[in-house]
Structure formats: C-alpha cells, structure tokens
C-alpha cells in the first residue's frame, strides 16, 4: 500500500458535547467493578467543581493522537480545569502538531513496521503519523525558540509562547495549547525535552551554541508549587500515571520542604491500565499516596480502564452536570515577556 | 506498631555475583512464553557486548528500593553498561539516598496508610521509607546546588557532582551514582525535578532567587545524542518504559534532525509489565519502535515480566558470560568544572 | 458493621433498553485503541445478525452478580442469541440465585474478609452475597435433581429443568435461565459441578447413593456440536475466556472428528482483560484460534476491556440496531421429558 | 516454510532436579514485589510439607506444552503432591499427548496463522502442535472409552484408566498421568470434555449411541470432597486460576453442605497473571476466598507472575528442601475395576 492510502482515514476527536453519557454512567454506578468505580470517579470530579478547589489535570499516554484532545479543550473552555501537567508527547507531538494542521490516522496494529519505516509513517498501536509532519513540528519549536531571548524558561512559559504563536496565526482553535493560552490555564511538561520539543530545542541549541533558550524543569516544579500555595484546596484528575502524576502529587511535599503548611490533595481520581503489584508509580494506589502525605484517600478513586473507553464517559458526565465556575487563570500569576 | 518496629527489616540488594543463573536460564530458553523470551533477551544483551556496540541502560519503576541497585552497580563496575538514562526516583530518592547511609525496609502491601502517614513512613507497595531520611536527601541536593556556580546544568553534569560528593566523603561505594562517577558512565535523568532532586533544587532556587542552578533537560538530550554520534552502533537494555525508554530511543531521530546519518539502535531488550494495547509507550513493542526508525526489530526482545523476578536472572546470566570489554568512559566526552 | 447494613444496597442490573449507546460508540469508533476495537466488535455482532448465522454467546467471569444479567436476558428475549455456553457461577450461583428472589449487594473491595466470613457474607471484589441465600440455591438444585429420573443428563437438559422450575412457580421473569427456557435457547455449562449446582448435586448423590442424577459433560459437547451441524454458519460473542470460550470454539473440530465438513466460526468477538503473553486461553487471540481451524480471523475482534464498561455499550448499540430476526429455538432439537 | 522445518525444535521440559534455585530465591526473598512474594510462597509450600497436611495442586493455563510438565511429574514421584485438579488441556491434550510419544515445538508468536492452519499446525502463543498428532490423541481416548463398561465415570476414574493404558504399554514414564497412576495421586478434571478427551468421548458416544461411557463431574466433586474429609488439614498450590482453582477451593463448602465440620484450606499459594479488579475468579485474592470460608488467609500468598518464570524457581526450591514424606495414595480410596 502507498503512503496516501495508509494515511487516508483520520482519527476524529470525540466530542463530549454531542452526547450526554449521564444515563449510562448513572446506571453503571449501580453495577460493579470498574463501571461502578468510573461513576464514583465522575462524582468525585463533580465534588471538586462544587468545592472551592483548584483542579489539576494530568495527562500521560497517547491521548491526543487517540482523539481525546478535544475533550481536554472543552474542559478548559468551560473552566473545569485550572492547571495541566502533561507529557511532551501529548502537548507537543500531538496537540501542537494538530494545531499546525496535521492529522493522526486510523491504522492497523498488525501493520508491517519495516514497510511503515520506509514510508516515513510512525505507528502508535493502531494509529499512524506522517513523520514528515512531525519534523515540521520539531522545526516550528526551533523557530519559536529562535524568537525568544536566550535564558532559562520553565516549560510552562515556553508552552505559553507556543499558544501565542498559534493565536497570532489563527491556528489550532480547538487545540489544548491554544485554549490554555487563551483561558489562562498553565500547562507544565516536566520532561519537556522528551518529545518533539526536544528535537526542536536541541536543533536550536546546536545552531546557537553561545546563547540559547534552556528549559529549567526546576522552575516548573517551583511554579506549580506556587499554584498549590495560592489554591489551598486542590484536586487531581489523572489520565495515566508517569511523570505527570508524580509531579502533580509531589507539590504537596515541595510546599512542606519550603516551610509551608499545606493540606494534601483533597480529591484525586485516576484512570489507568497499570496496577500496583510491580511498585510502579503509574499503578500505585491513591491509598499508597496517602502514606506519602500527598493525597487524602477518603475522596479518591482509581479506575482500572483504558482511557479511550473511560475518559469520554467520565468527561461527558461531568461536562453536562458541572456547576458554573469562575476561571482561575493561574497562568496570570507568572509575568510574561513578549519579544518585540 | 511503632516506627522502629515497622522499619526493622531492611531490603537487601540482590548480589548477582553470588550465584550463576546460567543453568536455569538456559533451561528456560527451551521452554516457552516469557521464560523463553527472557533467555533470548539475555542472549541479545551478550551479543551487544560481543559487538562493537555502546550499551545504554534505561531504568524506570522502583528498582533500587526493590534491591536491584547493586546489580546496576555491578554491571557498571564490570564495564557492561556505557550510559544510563533513568528516573529521578531511582537515581536520587533511592540510590543517592542509600549512598547517604539510609535504607529501604520490607513492609506490608496492606498496611494502613493513614497510620504510616502519621509516622512519616512512605510506602511503595511492600516497601517502607523513612520520610525524614528522604528530607535529608532533599537538603543534601540543595547543599550540592549551593556549592555550584549558578548557571544551567544538564542532569548528567549535576549527577556527576553528586558522584563527586559521595567519592570525596567516602560514601556509597556500592551505589550507582558513585560507581558511574568513578567508571565514567554518564547518567541522564530527563525529568530530573520529578524526584527528591526537585525538592532540593526548588529549595535552592527559592533561597537564591537572583542567581541559581537550573537544570536544562535539552542539554541532556543534546549530550546523549552526541554519545550516539560518537558510538555508532548502539543497544538498549530497558527496565520498564516511561521517559527513559522514550528518551533513549529518540536520540536516533535527534541525530537525524541535526543532519546526521545514524543507524537505528541495533539491539534492544525490554523487561516490562505494561502492554501495547492502550497505546502507552511503556508497553509499545520494539517492532512499533521500528516504524519510528528508532530500533531495528531484528535483534530485539520484549519480556513481559516484573523486574524483580526477571532482571536478576538476566543480569546474572550476562555477568558470568560477558567477554572482557574496555570501558568507554563517555562521561569524559564532556568537560567538567570542579568549584574551588 | 452488622450484616443488614452491609447488605443494604443491591446491585441494580443495567438496562440497555433505557439508553442508546449508539452515538457514543460511533464516535468512539473514529478514535483509537480499545474504544475503536469495541465499536468494530459491535459492528461484527450486527453483521452476524444480518447474516444467516447462529449466534453463540459465551459467559465467563462474574457477570450476573455485576449487574450484566439483564442484558443477556434482553438479548435472548429479542432473539439476538441462539445458544449460550457459560460458567456455572453465572448461570446457577448468580442468575438462578437471583431468580429465586435473592440479590447481590454493593460492597467494599477493601472489606475485612475475616469479618465477612464471620457474618456469612461472601465477597466478589466489591460485591457481597449472603451465603445463607447461596445455600438455599444449592438445596433448590438438589430438590430439582431429586424430582428427576436417575440417569445421566447433559447440563443443557438439567438447566432446562431449572427454567421449568422457575416458570412453573412464576419466578425469575427477568432471569437468563427463565428467558432461555421460554425462548428455546439452550444453555450449556461444561463444568457444571464447579458451581452451586455442584453443591446441590453432590448433596443429591450422597443422599441417593444407589440411583441418582449424573451430569455428562460429554453430552453437552455432543449436543453443541449438533447445533453447529444444524446451523452451518456460526458466530461467537465471548465475554471473558475460560472453559466457555474454549468449548464453543472446539465444536468446529468436534464436527471434523465426527467426520463432518464444517466451516470455521465465521465471526468472533471477545471482551477480555486477559492477554496472550502467558499462553492462557482466555487471552489467546482469535488469530491464534485460526491456526487451530476454529475461527476465521477476518471477521473477528478482541476488545481488551473490563466487561462492566464494555458490554453495556456494545449490547446497547446492537440491541437498538439489530434487524428483525426469527428465533432459532435450538433447544427444541433435543427431546425433553417432564416427570409426572 | 514447510511443516517439517516449522516443527523442528521441540520444547524441552525443564528439569528442576538439575539445578537448585535456592540461593537465588532466598536472595529474592529479601528484595521486594513479586520476587519477595515468590519466596514467601515457596516457604508456605514447605510449611505444608512439614505439617500433617494434604497438598492439592491445581493446574490451569498451558503448562505442559510450555515445558512445565516434568516438574509436576517430579513433585509426584517425590511425594510432594497428594491430589491434582487440572484443565483437560494440561492432562489430555498435552501430558497424555506427550506420553503417547508426541512433542510440542518452539514456534513464533508472530507466525501467519492462515499458513499454520493450512499445514495443520496449531499455535499456542510461541508453541506449535501437530494437529494430526492431536487427532491421534483424541482417538486413543475413544479407544480407552470403548474398552470400558458403559456407565458414568468420574474424570478421576477415567484418567486412572489412561494411566493404566500408558503403564501397560510402557509409555510416558515421565508423564503426569503415568506417574499419578503409579504413585496413587488422583487427578480430577472437572471440565473433562473441554479438551481432547471431549473429542474422543464424543466420538465414542456417537459410535455407541445405546450404551456408552459418560463422565459425571458431580462424582469428581464428591470424590474430592471425600479426600478433604479424609485429609483434615489441606493446602493448595495453584498455577493459574479457572475451574481448577475454584473447584479445589469449593470442597470446603461442599463438605459443609453435606453436614460435616471441616477447617478451611490452611495453606494456599497461587501463581497467576490475572488480577482482582474485574471480579474474575482467576485473579481473586486469597483474602477474598477467606470471606467465602474456603481459605485461611494467614498462610496464603498470591504471586503475580507468569508461570514459566516463577514455577521452576518455586518448585526447585521446594524440591531440594522438602522433608521426607510418606505418599498418601488417595487414589486408593476409590475402588477400581479393570475390564478383562
């Protein structure tokens, strides 16, 4: 098969505004196992929104390529998320990539990877990506870095400039990066170079060996901790585990290390396919997180499910039942500097 | 139970020099399923060592706390590993922590986490940690940062200073950080602030608001790519997935983005409990990585197993059969500066 | 807590007639991973119903206790299922149990099992059962056996008498056993004694040592193979794996062993949390089943998901889109004998 | 590739007598996660052997095809197992099959199943079987059935005749069925027809419509319960879950239903890849089994691992450390009748 045929059916982002999963999820809440857990998680998310509580959303795993990005966009626009911690793949390789006009495509999990390699098609399980379009994303990141004064940046600050880049060009209206930029939602990517951003920034640094943009992940940690101090009560909505989960949980301890008394995350839900038995963080229970003083287990819920099945149901339920809620615009806590 | 009783039985690092898993693993290689896969993975690791090939080890999941750190130490000392990419938890919270004289303890996966919280005991599944000792680790990181000239550092460079700190004080002879420092093995932690290092460095930055150490994860990516360019042929030995797996795989593409022609990783093995079905990177097959042009699938092997069971067998097998091999000392590629 | 409090919130069977998961599942079908797989599985089920094809449903795992039984009932009543192969737990301990008027209760997966033991409460993850009510079920099975002429029975025949028992007493109108009895859908439980039926039948045999009912599982195999020969084209809808999956797949080979030329199962879908990596049957792929000559892989789909989340969506989708279809009443193939 | 090439490398049964995994397992017992759990499970198995306790071994999953059968043989010959509950696949399709002189072969998990189908090669993940040899096994079962007086048999009794068939012909000296026959260890297969035995017995019944052998699985349950009553103290060693796990656990309740006071299984260990989150029995915890009054959780241990990696280590450990122990020969509890 040729490249054009292989890249002919795009993944379509799922639109939780188009349906209300409420009746289904309520019925599931009276059954058992993960269906009941999913309903309870949705209820806890609703409680966060009813409480005076900052909602931190963490994203790991291939979510945007799998059509889950529009959900995050919609949550941001409606003011149901106050800060985001994510992997670089979701924010740069997938969301910013789509904002630039590229698409993900429906593919075959049993494809011949040698053939794909030859055609410059990258595969994520059953999804295809045009590597040439990914390279374009890399170089766009380099272009943004070239435009900025050479100094250390938090990923949050750099991603704000990515949002500005999109807004100024009228690109990516439905993207996470653009929506977050416009709605004042800070996005943190603690392992920022582990993504298409890394390729672009390495390119930028090698081209500008003397003076260049650097990404200080310590600044990310410091800034997210400031948000915790500002917010007081906080809740976590976690898709997958990994660095974003750990990072967001850790700010409670970071605040303590800095000498502040803060409460644990009062609410926490996680959708994950990992489990606790190997000691990996992604599957570690929220009860375990309580021993670390990070999460109050009373209002927490693990849902052991794959995100494409569980997240649309949960998000649709919450979207259609959320109370009106002022946007917190935590991004405005940090001064920004737009180069001339 | 009181804290002293709960923290009475330390985890003992497993010593692969004390037994030869060879006969068992060879017999397993003639059976089926993951036992046969594990044997094949060990054979591929041996092939890397027989070839003119740089071995990059990636570490994710709680390995050092689970007694797997001495294995990594032994592989470094014998020259069977040329570069390491790891999570901050393994390198800072667990290995450097133990190097400072602290221990991990055998605990109960069903412990009451509220009680543990009150006693300042952190739990990882069935393992306990004294939170007070973790805080000591945080502040030691801050102390090291305070001693360095304020400027951006790669995690590789900062960890080198951690190794120097240990060596100068005669601490942690059996630790990964100390051994890597002495044997010239660079360690990269792309999400460095997502760990005890993050706590220490946030503390350092807040105390020194004007001029302070920053951690530039782009520099890590640039440096590891330089090693790829220097090494030519490379092989990956991966424990778990996450950022370390992705980061190490990506340097092939990074080299291309910089305009170099490089070969894919020729060898690749991974021990993981994740699977490919949710599109997560940790479980994505090495065949899938081939579509991205990162890994040559011909000499690759996934082993779906929990690391504490599989890694000691694999490492013991390789340790007792490895050919003599000169240390590559890639750490020496990068200039260092010891403050007066 | 006392028993009454623990057993106060029943599991409510989910009613797929009350909502149409169509819009959600169609949207999921354009995303990725297991959501897209689930949509494809639903489409394949629809294809079975549009084709001249017998649909065999297999049930493993705790489905009825988890509120999934009414779905099966509804599929039977609407003529969307032609034969069932199940575990004894689903048919006897859970469905027949509920038909006798007992309930399952919402419980806590972290309950203290020692306490539950003392209170005669059995736990399935997050679901509670009153052991006294289970014993009542056991003895009802014994009562039915006592009423039958002593000779070997297939489980299919015995379960038909269970359905008759319910119908004659006006019990369990919404149960699988009753609906199957009335709609002519044969139910096979190849490991019949591995359930509450086993307790009842052992009791019956011990009380009647000379002449008693026996359960001949070979007869089940023979009868299901007859249905295959009668049906020609067949499709499998499998929830979980285990004996029911294997048994239903095997009838293709059984027909061959008897000297008949039959086609493989033309359609096959499975919802399971197991995977293929350990060689277990429950997670073995339908492609693997093709090597055995049991399933044609072209129109097959595995969905790696937990049934409580996936089955209601799939079944609701199919229920609301299924073409009108005559009931096949395969139960009538076998003569029955109602004792005076 | 032709059939001969594909079937050229047999699986070699692993021989736990040839190595002592003791030093490795003891070291693992001081680490964490599943390695520590595996060591504890081995210690509990040793405790069973030191106590006055009957050991019931349950087998599910493809164990014999994966080279684990010789381990079971060795445990039987040394008197470390007193009764076995298994799937038909392990006992008939795989063990009896090998006893007849056939072999399993190392294959490729990514093989083209359509090709295999054409060549009459069956695949289990990475293992190949010659379907023609399986058919020979089916017909041998039919031959044995033909030789027996037509009446109901427990699977235990029928398998005893399979052992006799082998012994009389000098076949399968290293097989489970032969060793069990000679050492007086009863083997129960509650879903007997769900296997190659089913094919053979269906063939037998169809050829002999008037009078034939039937398999009464209720008799199995009754007989295993008698063993429980005879043994008093019992322990379970479980590989995988499924029907064998449930069946063996249930005899405690069966005894109660019959009016006897018996103690729960005092010891229980399980090696499984399943987990508890979907309510499936295979992954249900032994603590959960306590709520049912089946297993005393105090001396129980789940090991979440794939059997080919974990079972050889556990069994080698126990084999080399087991106390001398008289064989219980529970098979002799039941009268047998050898046809003239």
PDB file of C-alpha atoms in Angstrom, chain A residues 61-62 89 93 109 111 113-114 116-117 120-125 129 131 134-135 138-139 152 190-206 212-222 225 242-244 246-248 250-259 262 264 273 276-281 285 287-294 306-307, chain B residues 61-62 89 93 109 111 113-114 116-117 120-125 129 131 134-135 138-139 152 190-206 212-222 225 242-244 246-248 250-259 262 264 273 276-281 285 287-294 306-307:
ATOM      1  CA  UNK A  61      -0.224   8.003  27.448  1.00  0.00           C
ATOM      2  CA  UNK A  62      -1.164   8.732  23.850  1.00  0.00           C
ATOM      3  CA  UNK A  89       4.070  13.764  23.510  1.00  0.00           C
ATOM      4  CA  UNK A  93       3.959  15.917  19.244  1.00  0.00           C
ATOM      5  CA  UNK A 109      -1.926  -2.694  14.905  1.00  0.00           C
ATOM      6  CA  UNK A 111       0.985  -3.441  10.118  1.00  0.00           C
ATOM      7  CA  UNK A 113       6.660  -1.891  10.657  1.00  0.00           C
ATOM      8  CA  UNK A 114       9.506  -2.258   8.194  1.00  0.00           C
ATOM      9  CA  UNK A 116       5.986   1.856   7.582  1.00  0.00           C
ATOM     10  CA  UNK A 117       9.577   2.806   8.335  1.00  0.00           C
ATOM     11  CA  UNK A 120       8.126   7.522   6.949  1.00  0.00           C
ATOM     12  CA  UNK A 121       4.951   6.531   8.767  1.00  0.00           C
ATOM     13  CA  UNK A 122       5.168   6.262  12.560  1.00  0.00           C
ATOM     14  CA  UNK A 123       2.838   3.904  14.376  1.00  0.00           C
ATOM     15  CA  UNK A 124       1.232   4.100  17.817  1.00  0.00           C
ATOM     16  CA  UNK A 125      -0.582   0.747  18.176  1.00  0.00           C
ATOM     17  CA  UNK A 129       1.568   9.626  11.898  1.00  0.00           C
ATOM     18  CA  UNK A 131       6.975  11.564  10.173  1.00  0.00           C
ATOM     19  CA  UNK A 134       6.369  15.574  12.885  1.00  0.00           C
ATOM     20  CA  UNK A 135       9.624  17.043  11.601  1.00  0.00           C
ATOM     21  CA  UNK A 138      10.135  19.988  15.508  1.00  0.00           C
ATOM     22  CA  UNK A 139      11.355  22.855  13.361  1.00  0.00           C
ATOM     23  CA  UNK A 152      16.209  29.580  31.115  1.00  0.00           C
ATOM     24  CA  UNK A 190       8.257  18.345  33.419  1.00  0.00           C
ATOM     25  CA  UNK A 191      10.139  16.182  30.873  1.00  0.00           C
ATOM     26  CA  UNK A 192       9.811  18.740  28.111  1.00  0.00           C
ATOM     27  CA  UNK A 193      12.797  17.632  26.059  1.00  0.00           C
ATOM     28  CA  UNK A 194      11.416  14.090  25.905  1.00  0.00           C
ATOM     29  CA  UNK A 195       9.245  14.991  22.910  1.00  0.00           C
ATOM     30  CA  UNK A 196       9.157  16.783  19.607  1.00  0.00           C
ATOM     31  CA  UNK A 197      10.016  19.881  21.639  1.00  0.00           C
ATOM     32  CA  UNK A 198      13.293  18.205  22.499  1.00  0.00           C
ATOM     33  CA  UNK A 199      14.182  17.741  18.848  1.00  0.00           C
ATOM     34  CA  UNK A 200      13.390  21.376  18.081  1.00  0.00           C
ATOM     35  CA  UNK A 201      15.255  22.710  21.089  1.00  0.00           C
ATOM     36  CA  UNK A 202      18.327  20.567  20.515  1.00  0.00           C
ATOM     37  CA  UNK A 203      18.350  21.900  16.972  1.00  0.00           C
ATOM     38  CA  UNK A 204      18.009  25.434  18.333  1.00  0.00           C
ATOM     39  CA  UNK A 205      20.836  24.978  20.847  1.00  0.00           C
ATOM     40  CA  UNK A 206      23.214  23.388  18.351  1.00  0.00           C
ATOM     41  CA  UNK A 212      20.182  29.879  23.637  1.00  0.00           C
ATOM     42  CA  UNK A 213      16.949  29.006  25.289  1.00  0.00           C
ATOM     43  CA  UNK A 214      17.212  26.398  28.057  1.00  0.00           C
ATOM     44  CA  UNK A 215      14.340  24.644  29.806  1.00  0.00           C
ATOM     45  CA  UNK A 216      14.566  24.612  33.587  1.00  0.00           C
ATOM     46  CA  UNK A 217      12.331  21.885  34.900  1.00  0.00           C
ATOM     47  CA  UNK A 218      13.028  23.034  38.449  1.00  0.00           C
ATOM     48  CA  UNK A 219      11.193  26.226  37.604  1.00  0.00           C
ATOM     49  CA  UNK A 220       8.172  24.118  36.618  1.00  0.00           C
ATOM     50  CA  UNK A 221       8.190  22.492  39.995  1.00  0.00           C
ATOM     51  CA  UNK A 222       8.557  25.834  41.749  1.00  0.00           C
ATOM     52  CA  UNK A 225       4.080  24.629  43.983  1.00  0.00           C
ATOM     53  CA  UNK A 242       4.098   8.547  34.792  1.00  0.00           C
ATOM     54  CA  UNK A 243       5.883  11.804  35.447  1.00  0.00           C
ATOM     55  CA  UNK A 244       2.740  13.980  35.334  1.00  0.00           C
ATOM     56  CA  UNK A 246       4.131  12.018  40.318  1.00  0.00           C
ATOM     57  CA  UNK A 247       4.912  15.660  39.649  1.00  0.00           C
ATOM     58  CA  UNK A 248       1.428  16.855  40.500  1.00  0.00           C
ATOM     59  CA  UNK A 250       4.686  15.962  44.780  1.00  0.00           C
ATOM     60  CA  UNK A 251       3.847  19.640  45.097  1.00  0.00           C
ATOM     61  CA  UNK A 252       2.305  18.994  48.486  1.00  0.00           C
ATOM     62  CA  UNK A 253       5.665  17.818  49.760  1.00  0.00           C
ATOM     63  CA  UNK A 254       7.509  20.560  47.866  1.00  0.00           C
ATOM     64  CA  UNK A 255       5.462  23.141  49.713  1.00  0.00           C
ATOM     65  CA  UNK A 256       6.397  21.482  53.010  1.00  0.00           C
ATOM     66  CA  UNK A 257      10.078  21.398  52.074  1.00  0.00           C
ATOM     67  CA  UNK A 258       9.803  25.152  51.508  1.00  0.00           C
ATOM     68  CA  UNK A 259       8.417  25.526  55.010  1.00  0.00           C
ATOM     69  CA  UNK A 262      -0.462  22.834  53.141  1.00  0.00           C
ATOM     70  CA  UNK A 264      -2.881  17.126  50.959  1.00  0.00           C
ATOM     71  CA  UNK A 273      -4.314   0.363  32.964  1.00  0.00           C
ATOM     72  CA  UNK A 276       0.228  -1.659  41.923  1.00  0.00           C
ATOM     73  CA  UNK A 277       1.902  -5.044  42.002  1.00  0.00           C
ATOM     74  CA  UNK A 278       5.222  -4.084  40.473  1.00  0.00           C
ATOM     75  CA  UNK A 279       5.791  -0.977  42.560  1.00  0.00           C
ATOM     76  CA  UNK A 280       5.478   1.261  39.509  1.00  0.00           C
ATOM     77  CA  UNK A 281       4.144   4.719  40.181  1.00  0.00           C
ATOM     78  CA  UNK A 285      -2.893   3.311  44.558  1.00  0.00           C
ATOM     79  CA  UNK A 287      -4.106   4.999  49.258  1.00  0.00           C
ATOM     80  CA  UNK A 288      -0.370   4.441  48.889  1.00  0.00           C
ATOM     81  CA  UNK A 289      -0.041   8.140  48.005  1.00  0.00           C
ATOM     82  CA  UNK A 290      -1.637   8.907  51.337  1.00  0.00           C
ATOM     83  CA  UNK A 291       1.271   7.317  53.186  1.00  0.00           C
ATOM     84  CA  UNK A 292       3.476   9.890  51.434  1.00  0.00           C
ATOM     85  CA  UNK A 293       1.211  12.679  52.648  1.00  0.00           C
ATOM     86  CA  UNK A 294       0.274  13.653  49.117  1.00  0.00           C
ATOM     87  CA  UNK A 306      -8.188   2.136  29.131  1.00  0.00           C
ATOM     88  CA  UNK A 307      -8.657   5.869  28.699  1.00  0.00           C
TER      89      UNK A 307
ATOM     90  CA  UNK B  61       9.940   1.795  38.096  1.00  0.00           C
ATOM     91  CA  UNK B  62      11.077   1.372  41.677  1.00  0.00           C
ATOM     92  CA  UNK B  89      13.341   8.272  41.799  1.00  0.00           C
ATOM     93  CA  UNK B  93      15.409   9.228  46.006  1.00  0.00           C
ATOM     94  CA  UNK B 109       1.266  -4.021  50.955  1.00  0.00           C
ATOM     95  CA  UNK B 111      -0.583  -1.594  55.707  1.00  0.00           C
ATOM     96  CA  UNK B 113      -1.649   4.180  55.028  1.00  0.00           C
ATOM     97  CA  UNK B 114      -3.173   6.657  57.455  1.00  0.00           C
ATOM     98  CA  UNK B 116       2.068   5.278  58.019  1.00  0.00           C
ATOM     99  CA  UNK B 117       1.356   8.900  57.158  1.00  0.00           C
ATOM    100  CA  UNK B 120       6.247   9.687  58.443  1.00  0.00           C
ATOM    101  CA  UNK B 121       6.709   6.340  56.720  1.00  0.00           C
ATOM    102  CA  UNK B 122       6.306   6.317  52.925  1.00  0.00           C
ATOM    103  CA  UNK B 123       5.153   3.121  51.222  1.00  0.00           C
ATOM    104  CA  UNK B 124       5.971   1.684  47.800  1.00  0.00           C
ATOM    105  CA  UNK B 125       3.728  -1.410  47.540  1.00  0.00           C
ATOM    106  CA  UNK B 129      10.903   4.542  53.565  1.00  0.00           C
ATOM    107  CA  UNK B 131      10.333  10.300  55.138  1.00  0.00           C
ATOM    108  CA  UNK B 134      14.179  11.435  52.328  1.00  0.00           C
ATOM    109  CA  UNK B 135      14.108  15.028  53.524  1.00  0.00           C
ATOM    110  CA  UNK B 138      16.469  16.652  49.524  1.00  0.00           C
ATOM    111  CA  UNK B 139      18.573  19.036  51.571  1.00  0.00           C
ATOM    112  CA  UNK B 152      22.201  25.853  33.543  1.00  0.00           C
ATOM    113  CA  UNK B 190      15.452  13.776  31.711  1.00  0.00           C
ATOM    114  CA  UNK B 191      12.758  14.589  34.272  1.00  0.00           C
ATOM    115  CA  UNK B 192      15.247  15.478  36.978  1.00  0.00           C
ATOM    116  CA  UNK B 193      12.996  17.739  39.004  1.00  0.00           C
ATOM    117  CA  UNK B 194      10.399  14.977  39.271  1.00  0.00           C
ATOM    118  CA  UNK B 195      12.225  13.482  42.269  1.00  0.00           C
ATOM    119  CA  UNK B 196      13.930  14.291  45.536  1.00  0.00           C
ATOM    120  CA  UNK B 197      16.312  16.348  43.389  1.00  0.00           C
ATOM    121  CA  UNK B 198      13.355  18.534  42.514  1.00  0.00           C
ATOM    122  CA  UNK B 199      12.621  19.238  46.181  1.00  0.00           C
ATOM    123  CA  UNK B 200      16.259  20.107  46.842  1.00  0.00           C
ATOM    124  CA  UNK B 201      16.603  22.297  43.780  1.00  0.00           C
ATOM    125  CA  UNK B 202      13.342  24.165  44.356  1.00  0.00           C
ATOM    126  CA  UNK B 203      14.592  24.864  47.871  1.00  0.00           C
ATOM    127  CA  UNK B 204      17.913  26.041  46.418  1.00  0.00           C
ATOM    128  CA  UNK B 205      16.233  28.321  43.867  1.00  0.00           C
ATOM    129  CA  UNK B 206      13.818  29.838  46.372  1.00  0.00           C
ATOM    130  CA  UNK B 212      20.894  29.801  40.955  1.00  0.00           C
ATOM    131  CA  UNK B 213      21.475  26.429  39.386  1.00  0.00           C
ATOM    132  CA  UNK B 214      18.964  25.467  36.680  1.00  0.00           C
ATOM    133  CA  UNK B 215      18.594  22.088  35.047  1.00  0.00           C
ATOM    134  CA  UNK B 216      18.395  22.177  31.260  1.00  0.00           C
ATOM    135  CA  UNK B 217      16.872  18.940  30.053  1.00  0.00           C
ATOM    136  CA  UNK B 218      17.549  19.970  26.472  1.00  0.00           C
ATOM    137  CA  UNK B 219      21.232  19.721  27.245  1.00  0.00           C
ATOM    138  CA  UNK B 220      20.672  16.115  28.343  1.00  0.00           C
ATOM    139  CA  UNK B 221      19.118  15.326  25.025  1.00  0.00           C
ATOM    140  CA  UNK B 222      21.953  17.061  23.168  1.00  0.00           C
ATOM    141  CA  UNK B 225      22.760  12.441  21.026  1.00  0.00           C
ATOM    142  CA  UNK B 242       8.424   5.736  30.647  1.00  0.00           C
ATOM    143  CA  UNK B 243      10.570   8.749  29.889  1.00  0.00           C
ATOM    144  CA  UNK B 244      13.899   6.856  29.995  1.00  0.00           C
ATOM    145  CA  UNK B 246      11.430   7.114  25.038  1.00  0.00           C
ATOM    146  CA  UNK B 247      14.391   9.423  25.591  1.00  0.00           C
ATOM    147  CA  UNK B 248      16.971   6.759  24.768  1.00  0.00           C
ATOM    148  CA  UNK B 250      14.685   9.204  20.458  1.00  0.00           C
ATOM    149  CA  UNK B 251      18.359  10.039  20.075  1.00  0.00           C
ATOM    150  CA  UNK B 252      18.383   8.276  16.714  1.00  0.00           C
ATOM    151  CA  UNK B 253      15.835  10.756  15.427  1.00  0.00           C
ATOM    152  CA  UNK B 254      17.543  13.650  17.199  1.00  0.00           C
ATOM    153  CA  UNK B 255      20.733  12.887  15.299  1.00  0.00           C
ATOM    154  CA  UNK B 256      18.767  12.914  12.053  1.00  0.00           C
ATOM    155  CA  UNK B 257      17.125  16.211  12.943  1.00  0.00           C
ATOM    156  CA  UNK B 258      20.622  17.622  13.392  1.00  0.00           C
ATOM    157  CA  UNK B 259      21.502  16.435   9.910  1.00  0.00           C
ATOM    158  CA  UNK B 262      22.944   7.322  12.008  1.00  0.00           C
ATOM    159  CA  UNK B 264      18.896   2.724  14.387  1.00  0.00           C
ATOM    160  CA  UNK B 273       4.731  -5.329  32.872  1.00  0.00           C
ATOM    161  CA  UNK B 276       0.786  -2.370  23.875  1.00  0.00           C
ATOM    162  CA  UNK B 277      -2.986  -2.345  23.871  1.00  0.00           C
ATOM    163  CA  UNK B 278      -3.533   1.114  25.310  1.00  0.00           C
ATOM    164  CA  UNK B 279      -1.034   2.898  23.123  1.00  0.00           C
ATOM    165  CA  UNK B 280       1.188   3.711  26.102  1.00  0.00           C
ATOM    166  CA  UNK B 281       4.866   3.974  25.383  1.00  0.00           C
ATOM    167  CA  UNK B 285       6.578  -3.112  21.172  1.00  0.00           C
ATOM    168  CA  UNK B 287       8.539  -3.597  16.428  1.00  0.00           C
ATOM    169  CA  UNK B 288       6.430  -0.461  16.760  1.00  0.00           C
ATOM    170  CA  UNK B 289       9.632   1.467  17.529  1.00  0.00           C
ATOM    171  CA  UNK B 290      10.961   0.278  14.203  1.00  0.00           C
ATOM    172  CA  UNK B 291       8.225   2.158  12.349  1.00  0.00           C
ATOM    173  CA  UNK B 292       9.625   5.301  14.010  1.00  0.00           C
ATOM    174  CA  UNK B 293      13.097   4.459  12.765  1.00  0.00           C
ATOM    175  CA  UNK B 294      14.428   4.109  16.288  1.00  0.00           C
ATOM    176  CA  UNK B 306       8.085  -7.980  36.693  1.00  0.00           C
ATOM    177  CA  UNK B 307      11.665  -6.756  37.029  1.00  0.00           C
TER     178      UNK B 307
END
